[in-house]
Amino acid sequence: MNLGKMFGDACLAYKDNTALVFENSRISFKDLDMAVNSLANHLKSLGIGKGDKVALMLPNVPEFPITYFACQKLGAVTVTLNVMSTSYELQYLLDNSDSKVLITAATSARRFEEIRDRLSTCRHLLLTEVDEGPMSMKKAIGEGPFGFEPSDAAQDDPAVMIYTSGLTGKPLGAVLSNGNLMSQTRLLESLFAGSQTDKGLCLIPLFHSFGAVANMLNPILMGACVVMLDAFSIESIFKTIENEKITYTAAVPRVFLGMLLQEGAGNFDISSLKYCVTGGSTMPPAYMPQFEKKFKVRLREGYGLTEASPVCSVARLEMAQKPGSIGVPIPGVEARIVDEADRDLARGEIGELIVRGPNVMKGYYKDPEATAHVIRNGWLHTGDLALIDADGYIFLKGRKKRMIITSGFNVYPREVEIVLNMHPAVQDSKIIGKSDLMRGEVVKALVVKKEGATADEKAILKHCRTYLSSYKIPREIEFVDRLS
């Protein structure tokens, strides 16, 4: 069994159910499968086969799951890229991943064209919002043939690659196998009593590992409906929950804080909502009981990381709520708290959280050294500090590694520092995280200018926008005489 076959089985079993809702369109499982098969056939005609890499840089639109599952039927590897990637970042990601095709929005084509001649493997471009021609995604998913026999990919074969920034500033491609992701696909069913009658509100970007598992793989593979929102406001979230009778949503804390603080929230009927799951960054504990009391819906916090496909733990619906806890390990996953020598610590003591299970990645693509650093004796070292209490609940207590989490996105300071130090006016720099209620943290830069340099904050931010995705760009720059 593999993800491609699981998807085909779900489409056959639930063919008349609505699989996707986006803007004014409703797509049944039968029609979704036909679109997936047509695209799989088109990619096959381009020479894409088992093990080949297909890069996907799209927002939350139907073409995302269509491409994702077309790759799985082919046995190809879906390389999911952040839509905010600059051309500078995109060149590295496409070359490092050995991607042969890029599928993206027509509005992003310029970023590819700027680097096309410098790319080593990526020769094909497919674009959404283009009606005709060899680059038309619409044509590729609509012209057929509409049948496709899934590949014989094994559980240990790679299925998806997701990039996460490394400690050295170089993005690392976490390779997730069919088995890794299959271990995550029944979490809503087994832990939250999910079924084909559910309607999930898809808010987190699907290129994010949490979004893909919670808001695409889980609902689609159990025959449930995914209501997709790309650009949205807090008010539009309330309206969608009311109009579509949404039963659950999984999102980052910023969304739930926004809902809690929204004026006029009581004017919407969201009684269809059974539960919400928060993850990606830490939810301020004091606000969780407030959310549950105000909306009469259970809010549960989970934890994961890209290298673990991503879910490691979650607070179950039937468990007592402990605000500040990320719950207990999911079935099949073990968790330990260890000291610097990897020795187990007693309950209640703070150390590094390490996990082991079928969800742990195969490794970083083409980087055995980085892989060996985080996976030791079968245990994935998360770099997060935590404790486990007497009841087995896990509580995060900080980070062992230098990393900032802003609105659910990981930012490694070294990557931003490298870009800042490329500016001709910058002598040195240091990136730190600054607490922020809505985002968890924001990126702040301490900058030492070269003697006689006149560049101001505006000029340095313009430089950053050329090389960095928007969430990595410092929200604040402080000029200092020296770095401590």
Coordinates of C-alpha atoms in Angstrom, one line a residue:
M1 CA 0.0 0.0 0.0
N2 CA 1.1 3.6 -0.7
L3 CA -0.4 7.0 -0.7
G4 CA -1.4 6.8 -4.4
K5 CA -3.4 3.6 -3.9
M6 CA -4.9 4.9 -0.6
F7 CA -6.1 8.0 -2.5
G8 CA -7.6 5.9 -5.4
D9 CA -9.4 3.7 -2.9
A10 CA -10.9 6.7 -1.1
C11 CA -12.1 8.2 -4.4
L12 CA -13.8 4.9 -5.3
A13 CA -15.4 4.5 -1.9
Y14 CA -16.6 8.1 -1.6
K15 CA -17.0 9.0 -5.3
D16 CA -20.2 11.0 -4.8
N17 CA -19.0 12.9 -1.7
T18 CA -17.8 16.4 -2.1
A19 CA -14.0 16.4 -1.7
L20 CA -13.1 20.0 -2.2
V21 CA -14.9 23.4 -1.9
F22 CA -13.0 26.4 -3.2
E23 CA -14.7 29.8 -3.8
N24 CA -17.7 28.9 -6.0
S25 CA -16.6 25.4 -7.1
R26 CA -17.4 22.0 -5.5
I27 CA -15.4 19.0 -6.6
S28 CA -16.5 15.5 -6.0
F29 CA -14.1 12.6 -5.2
K30 CA -14.9 11.2 -8.7
D31 CA -14.0 14.4 -10.4
L32 CA -10.9 14.9 -8.2
D33 CA -9.7 11.5 -9.1
M34 CA -10.2 12.2 -12.8
A35 CA -8.2 15.4 -12.6
V36 CA -5.4 13.7 -10.7
N37 CA -5.2 10.9 -13.3
S38 CA -5.1 13.3 -16.2
L39 CA -2.3 15.3 -14.6
A40 CA -0.4 12.0 -13.8
N41 CA -0.7 11.0 -17.4
H42 CA 0.6 14.5 -18.5
L43 CA 3.6 14.3 -16.1
K44 CA 4.3 10.8 -17.4
S45 CA 4.4 12.2 -20.9
L46 CA 7.1 14.7 -19.7
G47 CA 9.2 11.7 -18.6
I48 CA 8.3 11.9 -14.9
G49 CA 8.3 8.5 -13.2
K50 CA 8.9 6.7 -9.9
G51 CA 11.4 8.6 -7.7
D52 CA 11.5 11.8 -9.9
K53 CA 11.0 15.1 -8.1
V54 CA 8.1 17.5 -8.9
A55 CA 8.2 20.9 -7.2
L56 CA 4.9 22.3 -6.2
M57 CA 4.7 26.0 -5.2
L58 CA 1.0 26.9 -4.8
P59 CA -1.3 28.5 -2.3
N60 CA -4.4 26.7 -1.0
V61 CA -6.1 26.0 -4.3
P62 CA -7.5 22.8 -5.8
E63 CA -4.5 22.4 -8.0
F64 CA -2.4 21.7 -4.9
P65 CA -4.1 18.4 -3.9
I66 CA -4.5 17.5 -7.6
T67 CA -0.7 17.8 -8.1
Y68 CA 0.2 16.2 -4.7
F69 CA -1.9 13.0 -5.4
A70 CA -0.9 12.9 -9.1
C71 CA 2.7 12.6 -7.9
Q72 CA 1.8 9.9 -5.5
K73 CA 0.0 7.9 -8.2
L74 CA 3.2 8.1 -10.3
G75 CA 5.4 7.2 -7.4
A76 CA 7.1 10.5 -7.9
V77 CA 8.3 12.7 -5.0
T78 CA 6.2 15.9 -4.3
V79 CA 8.6 18.7 -3.3
T80 CA 6.3 21.3 -1.6
L81 CA 7.8 24.8 -1.6
N82 CA 6.7 27.9 0.3
V83 CA 4.9 30.3 -2.1
M84 CA 6.8 33.2 -0.5
S85 CA 10.1 31.8 -1.9
T86 CA 12.1 34.4 -3.7
S87 CA 13.9 33.6 -7.0
Y88 CA 17.2 33.5 -5.0
E89 CA 15.7 30.9 -2.7
L90 CA 13.9 29.1 -5.5
Q91 CA 17.0 28.4 -7.5
Y92 CA 18.6 26.6 -4.5
L93 CA 15.5 24.6 -3.7
L94 CA 15.0 23.4 -7.3
D95 CA 18.6 22.5 -7.8
N96 CA 19.1 20.9 -4.4
S97 CA 16.0 18.8 -4.8
D98 CA 16.8 17.8 -8.4
S99 CA 13.3 18.7 -9.4
K100 CA 12.4 18.2 -13.0
V101 CA 9.1 20.1 -13.1
L102 CA 7.8 23.2 -11.3
I103 CA 4.1 23.7 -10.9
T104 CA 3.1 27.2 -9.7
A105 CA 0.8 30.1 -10.2
A106 CA 1.0 32.3 -13.3
T107 CA 1.8 35.2 -11.1
S108 CA 4.9 33.4 -9.8
A109 CA 6.3 32.5 -13.3
R110 CA 8.6 35.5 -13.3
R111 CA 10.6 34.1 -10.4
F112 CA 11.2 30.9 -12.4
E113 CA 12.0 32.8 -15.7
E114 CA 14.7 34.8 -13.8
I115 CA 16.6 31.7 -12.9
R116 CA 15.6 29.2 -15.7
D117 CA 19.0 29.4 -17.5
R118 CA 20.9 28.7 -14.3
L119 CA 18.9 25.6 -13.2
S120 CA 20.5 22.2 -13.6
T121 CA 17.5 19.8 -13.7
C122 CA 14.2 21.7 -13.8
R123 CA 13.1 22.0 -17.5
H124 CA 9.3 22.1 -17.3
L125 CA 6.9 24.7 -16.0
L126 CA 3.2 24.3 -15.5
L127 CA 1.1 27.3 -14.5
T128 CA -2.4 27.7 -13.0
E129 CA -4.6 30.4 -14.4
V130 CA -3.4 29.7 -18.0
D131 CA -6.0 28.3 -20.3
E132 CA -4.0 27.0 -23.2
G133 CA -0.5 26.1 -24.3
P134 CA 2.1 23.6 -23.1
M135 CA 2.4 25.3 -19.7
S136 CA -1.4 25.2 -19.0
M137 CA -2.2 23.4 -15.8
K138 CA -5.9 23.7 -16.7
K139 CA -5.3 21.8 -19.9
A140 CA -3.2 19.2 -18.2
I141 CA -5.9 18.3 -15.7
G142 CA -8.8 18.5 -18.2
E143 CA -7.7 16.7 -21.4
G144 CA -7.3 13.1 -20.0
P145 CA -6.8 10.2 -20.3
F146 CA -8.7 10.0 -17.0
G147 CA -7.6 6.6 -15.9
F148 CA -4.2 5.8 -14.2
E149 CA -2.9 2.7 -12.5
P150 CA -1.0 3.7 -9.3
S151 CA 2.6 2.8 -9.0
D152 CA 4.0 0.0 -6.9
A153 CA 5.9 2.4 -4.6
A154 CA 6.7 0.7 -1.3
Q155 CA 6.1 2.1 2.1
D156 CA 9.8 2.9 2.5
D157 CA 10.0 4.8 -0.8
P158 CA 10.1 8.6 -0.7
A159 CA 6.8 10.4 -1.2
V160 CA 7.3 14.0 -0.2
M161 CA 10.2 16.4 0.4
I162 CA 9.7 19.4 2.6
Y163 CA 12.4 22.0 3.1
T164 CA 13.2 23.3 6.6
S165 CA 16.0 25.8 7.3
G166 CA 19.1 24.3 8.8
L167 CA 21.3 25.6 11.7
T168 CA 24.0 26.6 9.2
G169 CA 21.6 28.7 7.1
K170 CA 21.3 26.1 4.3
P171 CA 17.7 24.8 3.8
L172 CA 17.5 21.0 4.3
G173 CA 15.0 18.8 2.4
A174 CA 13.3 16.4 4.9
V175 CA 12.4 13.2 2.9
L176 CA 9.2 11.7 4.1
S177 CA 8.3 8.2 2.9
N178 CA 4.9 6.7 2.1
G179 CA 5.0 4.9 5.4
N180 CA 5.9 8.0 7.3
L181 CA 2.9 9.8 6.0
M182 CA 0.6 6.8 6.1
S183 CA 1.2 6.7 9.9
Q184 CA -0.3 10.2 10.1
T185 CA -3.4 9.7 7.9
R186 CA -5.8 8.2 10.4
L187 CA -5.3 10.6 13.3
L188 CA -8.6 12.4 12.9
E189 CA -10.4 9.1 12.8
S190 CA -8.7 7.4 15.7
L191 CA -8.2 10.4 18.0
F192 CA -11.1 12.7 17.2
A193 CA -13.8 10.4 15.9
G194 CA -13.5 11.8 12.4
S195 CA -15.6 10.4 9.5
Q196 CA -16.8 11.1 6.0
T197 CA -19.4 13.4 7.4
D198 CA -16.8 15.9 8.5
K199 CA -16.0 19.3 6.9
G200 CA -12.6 20.6 7.6
L201 CA -11.6 24.3 7.1
C202 CA -8.2 24.4 5.4
L203 CA -6.4 27.6 6.5
I204 CA -2.8 26.6 7.1
P205 CA -0.8 26.6 3.8
L206 CA -0.8 23.0 2.4
F207 CA 3.0 23.4 1.7
H208 CA 3.4 23.4 5.5
S209 CA 3.6 19.8 6.8
F210 CA 0.9 20.5 9.5
G211 CA -1.5 21.8 6.9
A212 CA -0.9 18.9 4.5
V213 CA -1.6 16.2 7.1
A214 CA -4.4 17.8 9.2
N215 CA -6.2 19.6 6.4
M216 CA -5.6 17.4 3.3
L217 CA -4.4 13.9 3.9
N218 CA -6.6 13.1 6.9
P219 CA -9.9 14.4 5.6
I220 CA -9.5 13.3 1.9
L221 CA -8.4 9.8 2.8
M222 CA -11.4 9.3 5.1
G223 CA -13.9 10.7 2.5
A224 CA -14.5 14.0 4.3
C225 CA -14.8 17.4 2.7
V226 CA -12.0 20.1 2.6
V227 CA -13.1 23.7 2.4
M228 CA -10.2 25.7 1.2
L229 CA -9.4 29.3 2.0
D230 CA -6.4 31.0 0.6
A231 CA -6.6 34.7 1.4
F232 CA -8.8 35.2 4.4
S233 CA -9.8 37.4 7.3
I234 CA -11.0 36.5 10.7
E235 CA -14.5 37.6 9.7
S236 CA -14.4 35.4 6.6
I237 CA -13.4 32.4 8.8
F238 CA -16.5 32.9 10.9
K239 CA -18.7 33.3 7.8
T240 CA -17.3 30.1 6.2
I241 CA -17.8 28.1 9.4
E242 CA -21.4 29.3 9.5
N243 CA -22.2 28.9 5.8
E244 CA -20.4 25.6 5.2
K245 CA -21.2 24.0 8.6
I246 CA -17.6 23.3 9.3
T247 CA -17.0 20.6 11.9
Y248 CA -13.3 21.2 12.6
T249 CA -10.3 23.2 11.8
A250 CA -6.6 22.9 12.5
A251 CA -4.7 26.1 12.5
V252 CA -1.9 28.2 14.1
P253 CA -2.5 30.0 17.4
R254 CA -2.7 33.4 15.6
V255 CA -6.0 32.2 14.0
F256 CA -7.6 31.2 17.3
L257 CA -6.4 34.3 19.1
G258 CA -7.9 36.4 16.2
M259 CA -11.2 34.6 16.6
L260 CA -11.2 35.2 20.3
L261 CA -10.5 38.9 20.0
Q262 CA -12.8 39.6 17.0
E263 CA -15.5 42.1 17.6
G264 CA -18.9 40.8 16.7
A265 CA -17.9 37.1 16.9
G266 CA -21.1 36.3 18.7
N267 CA -23.1 37.3 15.6
F268 CA -22.1 34.1 13.8
D269 CA -23.5 30.6 14.3
I270 CA -20.6 28.3 14.6
S271 CA -22.4 25.6 16.5
S272 CA -21.4 23.0 13.8
L273 CA -17.8 23.2 15.0
K274 CA -16.9 20.2 17.1
Y275 CA -13.3 20.8 17.9
C276 CA -10.2 22.8 16.9
V277 CA -6.6 21.8 16.9
T278 CA -3.8 24.4 17.3
G279 CA -0.2 23.8 16.4
G280 CA 2.8 25.2 14.6
S281 CA 3.8 27.4 17.5
T282 CA 2.9 27.6 21.2
M283 CA -0.6 28.8 22.1
P284 CA -0.6 31.2 25.1
P285 CA -2.0 28.9 27.8
A286 CA -4.3 31.5 29.4
Y287 CA -6.3 31.9 26.2
M288 CA -7.2 28.3 25.7
P289 CA -9.9 28.1 28.4
Q290 CA -11.2 31.5 27.3
F291 CA -11.6 30.2 23.7
E292 CA -13.5 27.1 24.8
K293 CA -15.8 29.1 27.1
K294 CA -16.6 31.7 24.6
F295 CA -17.3 29.5 21.6
K296 CA -18.3 26.3 23.4
V297 CA -15.9 24.2 21.3
R298 CA -13.0 22.2 22.4
L299 CA -9.5 23.5 21.5
R300 CA -6.7 21.0 21.7
E301 CA -3.0 21.7 21.2
G302 CA -0.6 19.4 19.3
Y303 CA 3.1 19.4 18.5
G304 CA 5.2 18.2 15.6
L305 CA 8.1 19.1 13.3
T306 CA 8.6 18.6 9.6
E307 CA 11.1 15.8 10.3
A308 CA 8.4 13.8 12.0
S309 CA 5.8 14.1 9.2
P310 CA 4.9 16.2 11.4
V311 CA 2.6 15.2 14.3
C312 CA 4.3 13.8 17.4
S313 CA 1.8 14.5 20.2
V314 CA -1.7 16.0 20.8
A315 CA -4.1 16.5 23.6
R316 CA -7.0 14.1 23.0
L317 CA -10.7 15.1 23.2
E318 CA -11.4 12.7 26.1
M319 CA -8.4 13.8 28.1
A320 CA -8.4 16.5 30.8
Q321 CA -7.2 19.8 29.4
K322 CA -3.9 21.0 30.7
P323 CA -3.3 24.5 29.2
G324 CA 0.3 24.8 28.2
S325 CA 0.7 21.1 27.4
I326 CA 1.1 19.7 23.9
G327 CA -0.6 16.5 25.0
V328 CA 0.7 13.0 24.9
P329 CA 2.5 11.0 22.1
I330 CA 0.3 9.8 19.3
P331 CA -0.2 6.0 18.9
G332 CA 3.1 4.4 17.8
V333 CA 5.3 7.3 18.8
E334 CA 7.5 7.2 21.9
A335 CA 8.9 10.3 23.6
R336 CA 11.8 10.8 26.1
I337 CA 13.4 13.7 27.9
V338 CA 17.2 13.4 27.9
D339 CA 20.2 15.3 29.1
E340 CA 23.3 16.3 27.1
A341 CA 24.6 12.7 27.2
D342 CA 21.2 11.3 26.0
R343 CA 20.5 9.9 29.4
D344 CA 16.8 9.8 30.5
L345 CA 15.7 12.4 33.0
A346 CA 13.1 11.9 35.7
R347 CA 9.5 13.0 35.3
G348 CA 9.2 16.8 35.8
E349 CA 12.8 17.5 34.8
I350 CA 13.6 19.7 31.8
G351 CA 15.8 18.3 29.0
E352 CA 15.7 17.8 25.2
L353 CA 12.6 16.1 23.8
I354 CA 13.4 13.2 21.5
V355 CA 10.9 11.0 19.7
R356 CA 10.9 7.7 17.9
G357 CA 8.2 6.1 15.6
P358 CA 7.1 5.3 12.1
N359 CA 6.6 9.1 11.5
V360 CA 10.3 9.9 11.7
M361 CA 11.7 11.0 8.3
K362 CA 14.1 8.9 6.2
G363 CA 16.6 11.8 6.5
Y364 CA 17.7 15.0 4.9
Y365 CA 18.2 14.8 1.1
K366 CA 21.8 14.5 0.1
D367 CA 23.0 15.4 3.6
P368 CA 24.0 12.4 5.7
E369 CA 25.9 14.5 8.1
A370 CA 22.9 16.7 9.0
T371 CA 20.8 13.5 9.2
A372 CA 23.2 11.8 11.6
H373 CA 23.2 15.0 13.8
V374 CA 19.4 14.8 14.4
I375 CA 18.7 11.1 14.2
R376 CA 20.8 9.1 16.6
N377 CA 20.1 5.4 17.5
G378 CA 16.7 5.7 15.9
W379 CA 15.7 8.7 18.0
L380 CA 14.9 12.1 16.4
H381 CA 16.4 14.9 18.4
T382 CA 13.9 17.8 18.2
G383 CA 16.1 20.6 19.6
D384 CA 13.2 21.6 21.9
L385 CA 13.4 21.6 25.7
A386 CA 10.5 20.0 27.5
L387 CA 9.4 18.0 30.5
I388 CA 6.9 15.2 30.9
D389 CA 4.7 15.4 34.0
A390 CA 3.4 12.5 36.2
D391 CA 0.4 12.0 34.0
G392 CA 2.5 11.7 30.8
Y393 CA 1.6 15.2 29.5
I394 CA 4.4 17.0 27.6
F395 CA 5.2 20.7 28.3
L396 CA 7.5 22.7 26.1
K397 CA 10.0 24.8 28.0
G398 CA 12.2 26.5 25.4
R399 CA 14.6 25.7 22.6
K400 CA 18.0 24.1 22.6
K401 CA 18.6 25.2 19.0
R402 CA 18.6 28.7 17.7
M403 CA 15.3 29.1 16.0
I404 CA 12.4 31.5 15.8
I405 CA 8.8 30.4 15.2
T406 CA 6.7 33.2 13.7
S407 CA 3.0 32.4 12.8
G408 CA 4.0 28.7 12.6
F409 CA 6.9 29.2 10.2
N410 CA 10.4 28.3 11.4
V411 CA 13.2 30.9 10.9
Y412 CA 16.8 29.9 11.5
P413 CA 18.7 33.1 12.5
R414 CA 21.8 32.0 10.6
E415 CA 20.0 32.1 7.3
V416 CA 18.9 35.7 7.8
E417 CA 22.3 36.8 9.2
I418 CA 24.0 35.4 6.0
V419 CA 21.7 37.6 3.9
L420 CA 22.1 40.7 6.1
N421 CA 25.9 40.3 5.9
M422 CA 25.8 40.3 2.1
H423 CA 24.7 44.0 2.2
P424 CA 27.8 46.2 1.5
A425 CA 27.0 48.5 4.5
V426 CA 26.7 45.7 7.1
Q427 CA 29.8 44.7 9.1
D428 CA 28.0 42.1 11.2
S429 CA 24.5 41.1 12.4
K430 CA 22.6 39.0 14.9
I431 CA 19.0 37.8 14.6
I432 CA 16.9 37.3 17.7
G433 CA 13.3 36.5 18.4
K434 CA 11.0 39.1 19.9
S435 CA 7.8 38.0 21.7
D436 CA 4.6 38.8 19.9
L437 CA 1.1 37.8 21.1
M438 CA -0.4 37.1 17.7
R439 CA 2.6 35.6 15.9
G440 CA 4.3 34.0 18.9
E441 CA 7.6 35.7 17.9
V442 CA 8.8 38.1 15.3
V443 CA 12.3 38.5 13.7
K444 CA 14.5 41.3 15.1
A445 CA 17.9 42.2 13.7
L446 CA 20.8 43.7 15.5
V447 CA 23.1 45.3 12.9
V448 CA 26.6 46.7 13.1
K449 CA 27.3 49.0 10.1
K450 CA 30.7 49.4 8.5
E451 CA 32.5 52.5 9.3
G452 CA 31.2 55.4 7.3
A453 CA 28.3 53.4 5.9
T454 CA 25.1 55.4 5.5
A455 CA 22.5 52.7 4.7
D456 CA 19.3 53.0 6.8
E457 CA 16.7 50.5 7.9
K458 CA 14.7 51.0 4.6
A459 CA 17.7 50.1 2.4
I460 CA 18.5 47.0 4.4
L461 CA 14.9 45.8 4.4
K462 CA 14.8 46.3 0.6
H463 CA 17.9 44.1 0.4
C464 CA 16.3 41.4 2.5
R465 CA 13.2 41.3 0.4
T466 CA 15.4 40.4 -2.6
Y467 CA 16.7 37.3 -1.0
L468 CA 14.3 36.2 1.8
S469 CA 10.7 35.0 2.0
S470 CA 8.6 37.6 3.7
Y471 CA 8.2 35.8 7.0
K472 CA 12.0 35.7 7.4
I473 CA 12.4 39.5 6.9
P474 CA 13.1 41.3 10.2
R475 CA 10.2 43.2 11.6
E476 CA 12.5 45.4 13.5
I477 CA 16.2 46.5 12.9
E478 CA 18.3 48.0 15.7
F479 CA 21.7 49.5 14.8
V480 CA 24.3 48.8 17.5
D481 CA 28.0 49.5 17.9
R482 CA 28.9 45.9 18.6
L483 CA 27.3 42.5 19.1
S484 CA 27.4 40.9 22.6

